[in-house]
Amino acid sequence: MSQPTGVHRFPRAHIDPIVDPATALSLFRRALAVPRRHETIIVLLDDRRCGFSIVTVDGTDEPDHVLGAVECFTHPPLVENGLDALLVATDRTADGGTDPGDADRWFEMCDLTDQAGVELVEWFVFGRTISCPRDLVGAPPRWRGLDARSA
């Protein structure tokens, strides 16, 4: 049975690839703490872009804390065990959202993940609105699209 337009089914671990921002945002919205607080959520993806773990890092109340959270997932044992890509979301609801240094943080996170052989697919910042620091730097989207399921 097909889903109504605009409705995204919760992706199942190891089964459903996360191939677009709407699906990722659906997952993150369900994972955010209630009541909302400073946190960073990281979804670990395999080479088919199927999620296999969701990790929440509480207390990421300083903008640079996201760098330490991402760095934790760039160590060889994780990569050797199937980690291929990351999706990241930072909740800054209390502060309003995007920070002027987020463009630099995007580049730093990309450097960290690239050196480990992992792709940073997207970083969402939840605040008054939802933003993607990748857009701040004019970098192209990294979503594989629906035809990537067979890739």
Short mmCIF file of N, CA, C and O in Angstrom, two decimals, residues 15-67:
data_model
loop_
_atom_site.label_atom_id
_atom_site.label_comp_id
_atom_site.label_asym_id
_atom_site.label_seq_id
_atom_site.Cartn_x
_atom_site.Cartn_y
_atom_site.Cartn_z
N ILE A 15 17.26 -1.97 6.42
CA ILE A 15 16.33 -2.32 5.34
C ILE A 15 16.06 -1.16 4.39
O ILE A 15 16.20 -1.30 3.18
N ASP A 16 15.64 -0.02 4.94
CA ASP A 16 15.22 1.11 4.12
C ASP A 16 16.32 2.16 4.00
O ASP A 16 16.70 2.77 5.00
N PRO A 17 16.82 2.41 2.79
CA PRO A 17 17.81 3.46 2.61
C PRO A 17 17.20 4.83 2.92
O PRO A 17 16.03 5.07 2.67
N ILE A 18 18.03 5.69 3.45
CA ILE A 18 17.62 7.08 3.70
C ILE A 18 18.25 7.89 2.57
O ILE A 18 19.44 8.19 2.60
N VAL A 19 17.45 8.20 1.57
CA VAL A 19 17.99 8.76 0.33
C VAL A 19 17.55 10.19 0.04
O VAL A 19 17.85 10.72 -1.03
N ASP A 20 16.83 10.80 0.98
CA ASP A 20 16.40 12.17 0.75
C ASP A 20 16.24 12.91 2.07
O ASP A 20 16.10 12.28 3.12
N PRO A 21 16.27 14.23 2.03
CA PRO A 21 16.16 15.00 3.27
C PRO A 21 14.85 14.80 4.01
O PRO A 21 14.83 14.80 5.24
N ALA A 22 13.75 14.62 3.30
CA ALA A 22 12.45 14.46 3.96
C ALA A 22 12.44 13.21 4.84
O ALA A 22 11.93 13.24 5.97
N THR A 23 13.00 12.13 4.35
CA THR A 23 13.05 10.90 5.15
C THR A 23 13.96 11.08 6.36
O THR A 23 13.64 10.66 7.47
N ALA A 24 15.10 11.72 6.15
CA ALA A 24 16.02 11.97 7.26
C ALA A 24 15.37 12.86 8.32
O ALA A 24 15.45 12.58 9.51
N LEU A 25 14.70 13.91 7.88
CA LEU A 25 14.04 14.81 8.83
C LEU A 25 12.94 14.11 9.60
O LEU A 25 12.75 14.35 10.79
N SER A 26 12.22 13.21 8.93
CA SER A 26 11.19 12.43 9.62
C SER A 26 11.81 11.61 10.75
O SER A 26 11.28 11.56 11.87
N LEU A 27 12.94 11.01 10.48
CA LEU A 27 13.65 10.23 11.49
C LEU A 27 14.13 11.11 12.63
O LEU A 27 13.93 10.80 13.81
N PHE A 28 14.76 12.23 12.30
CA PHE A 28 15.27 13.12 13.34
C PHE A 28 14.16 13.70 14.20
O PHE A 28 14.30 13.80 15.41
N ARG A 29 13.05 14.07 13.59
CA ARG A 29 11.94 14.64 14.37
C ARG A 29 11.45 13.65 15.42
O ARG A 29 11.04 14.04 16.50
N ARG A 30 11.47 12.37 15.08
CA ARG A 30 11.03 11.35 16.05
C ARG A 30 12.08 11.10 17.13
O ARG A 30 11.75 10.63 18.21
N ALA A 31 13.33 11.40 16.82
CA ALA A 31 14.41 11.12 17.76
C ALA A 31 14.70 12.28 18.71
O ALA A 31 15.32 12.08 19.75
N LEU A 32 14.23 13.48 18.36
CA LEU A 32 14.50 14.64 19.21
C LEU A 32 13.87 14.47 20.58
O LEU A 32 12.77 13.95 20.72
N ALA A 33 14.56 14.93 21.59
CA ALA A 33 14.08 14.84 22.97
C ALA A 33 12.84 15.72 23.17
O ALA A 33 12.68 16.75 22.53
N VAL A 34 11.97 15.26 24.05
CA VAL A 34 10.80 16.03 24.47
C VAL A 34 10.86 16.10 25.98
O VAL A 34 10.89 15.06 26.63
N PRO A 35 10.91 17.27 26.58
CA PRO A 35 10.97 18.58 25.92
C PRO A 35 12.31 18.77 25.23
O PRO A 35 13.32 18.16 25.58
N ARG A 36 12.31 19.67 24.25
CA ARG A 36 13.50 19.92 23.45
C ARG A 36 14.63 20.47 24.30
O ARG A 36 14.41 21.20 25.26
N ARG A 37 15.85 20.08 23.95
CA ARG A 37 17.05 20.52 24.66
C ARG A 37 18.24 20.45 23.71
O ARG A 37 18.13 19.90 22.62
N HIS A 38 19.35 20.99 24.15
CA HIS A 38 20.56 20.92 23.34
C HIS A 38 20.98 19.46 23.21
O HIS A 38 21.18 18.77 24.21
N GLU A 39 21.10 19.00 21.98
CA GLU A 39 21.57 17.64 21.73
C GLU A 39 21.99 17.54 20.28
O GLU A 39 21.59 18.35 19.44
N THR A 40 22.79 16.54 19.99
CA THR A 40 23.16 16.22 18.62
C THR A 40 22.82 14.76 18.40
O THR A 40 23.13 13.90 19.23
N ILE A 41 22.16 14.50 17.29
CA ILE A 41 21.76 13.13 16.93
C ILE A 41 22.53 12.74 15.68
O ILE A 41 22.59 13.51 14.71
N ILE A 42 23.12 11.56 15.71
CA ILE A 42 23.91 11.07 14.58
C ILE A 42 23.34 9.72 14.15
O ILE A 42 23.16 8.83 14.98
N VAL A 43 23.05 9.62 12.87
CA VAL A 43 22.57 8.36 12.29
C VAL A 43 23.72 7.76 11.50
O VAL A 43 24.30 8.40 10.62
N LEU A 44 24.08 6.52 11.85
CA LEU A 44 25.15 5.80 11.16
C LEU A 44 24.53 5.04 9.99
O LEU A 44 23.54 4.32 10.15
N LEU A 45 25.13 5.20 8.81
CA LEU A 45 24.61 4.59 7.58
C LEU A 45 25.61 3.62 6.99
O LEU A 45 26.82 3.85 7.04
N ASP A 46 25.09 2.55 6.40
CA ASP A 46 25.95 1.61 5.71
C ASP A 46 26.14 2.05 4.25
O ASP A 46 25.68 3.12 3.86
N ASP A 47 26.76 1.21 3.44
CA ASP A 47 27.04 1.60 2.06
C ASP A 47 25.81 1.68 1.17
O ASP A 47 25.85 2.22 0.08
N ARG A 48 24.68 1.14 1.63
CA ARG A 48 23.42 1.28 0.88
C ARG A 48 22.61 2.46 1.39
O ARG A 48 21.51 2.70 0.95
N ARG A 49 23.15 3.18 2.37
CA ARG A 49 22.52 4.32 3.04
C ARG A 49 21.37 3.88 3.95
O ARG A 49 20.48 4.66 4.26
N CYS A 50 21.44 2.64 4.40
CA CYS A 50 20.50 2.17 5.42
C CYS A 50 21.08 2.52 6.79
O CYS A 50 22.26 2.30 7.04
N GLY A 51 20.24 3.06 7.65
CA GLY A 51 20.69 3.36 8.99
C GLY A 51 20.86 2.09 9.79
O GLY A 51 20.10 1.13 9.62
N PHE A 52 21.87 2.05 10.64
CA PHE A 52 22.02 0.88 11.50
C PHE A 52 22.19 1.26 12.96
O PHE A 52 22.20 0.40 13.84
N SER A 53 22.27 2.56 13.24
CA SER A 53 22.32 3.00 14.63
C SER A 53 22.00 4.49 14.69
O SER A 53 22.34 5.24 13.78
N ILE A 54 21.35 4.87 15.79
CA ILE A 54 21.08 6.28 16.06
C ILE A 54 21.69 6.57 17.43
O ILE A 54 21.40 5.88 18.40
N VAL A 55 22.53 7.60 17.47
CA VAL A 55 23.21 7.96 18.70
C VAL A 55 22.83 9.39 19.06
O VAL A 55 22.89 10.29 18.22
N THR A 56 22.43 9.58 20.31
CA THR A 56 22.12 10.92 20.80
C THR A 56 23.19 11.36 21.77
O THR A 56 23.52 10.63 22.71
N VAL A 57 23.72 12.55 21.54
CA VAL A 57 24.73 13.12 22.41
C VAL A 57 24.08 14.32 23.10
O VAL A 57 23.80 15.34 22.46
N ASP A 58 23.83 14.17 24.39
CA ASP A 58 23.21 15.25 25.17
C ASP A 58 24.23 16.32 25.52
O ASP A 58 25.43 16.07 25.56
N GLY A 59 23.72 17.52 25.78
CA GLY A 59 24.56 18.59 26.30
C GLY A 59 25.45 19.25 25.27
O GLY A 59 26.45 19.87 25.64
N THR A 60 25.12 19.16 24.01
CA THR A 60 25.93 19.83 22.99
C THR A 60 25.47 21.28 22.89
O THR A 60 24.97 21.71 21.86
N ASP A 61 25.65 22.01 23.98
CA ASP A 61 25.13 23.37 24.06
C ASP A 61 26.08 24.42 23.52
O ASP A 61 25.70 25.57 23.35
N GLU A 62 27.30 24.07 23.22
CA GLU A 62 28.24 24.97 22.55
C GLU A 62 28.31 24.56 21.08
O GLU A 62 28.35 23.36 20.77
N PRO A 63 28.32 25.52 20.17
CA PRO A 63 28.31 25.16 18.74
C PRO A 63 29.40 24.18 18.32
O PRO A 63 29.15 23.30 17.50
N ASP A 64 30.60 24.28 18.90
CA ASP A 64 31.69 23.38 18.50
C ASP A 64 31.52 21.96 19.03
O ASP A 64 32.24 21.05 18.59
N HIS A 65 30.62 21.73 19.95
CA HIS A 65 30.42 20.38 20.48
C HIS A 65 30.05 19.38 19.39
O HIS A 65 30.34 18.18 19.52
N VAL A 66 29.42 19.84 18.32
CA VAL A 66 29.06 18.93 17.24
C VAL A 66 30.31 18.30 16.62
O VAL A 66 30.28 17.15 16.19
N LEU A 67 31.41 19.04 16.62
CA LEU A 67 32.65 18.50 16.04
C LEU A 67 33.15 17.29 16.83
O LEU A 67 33.54 16.27 16.25
#
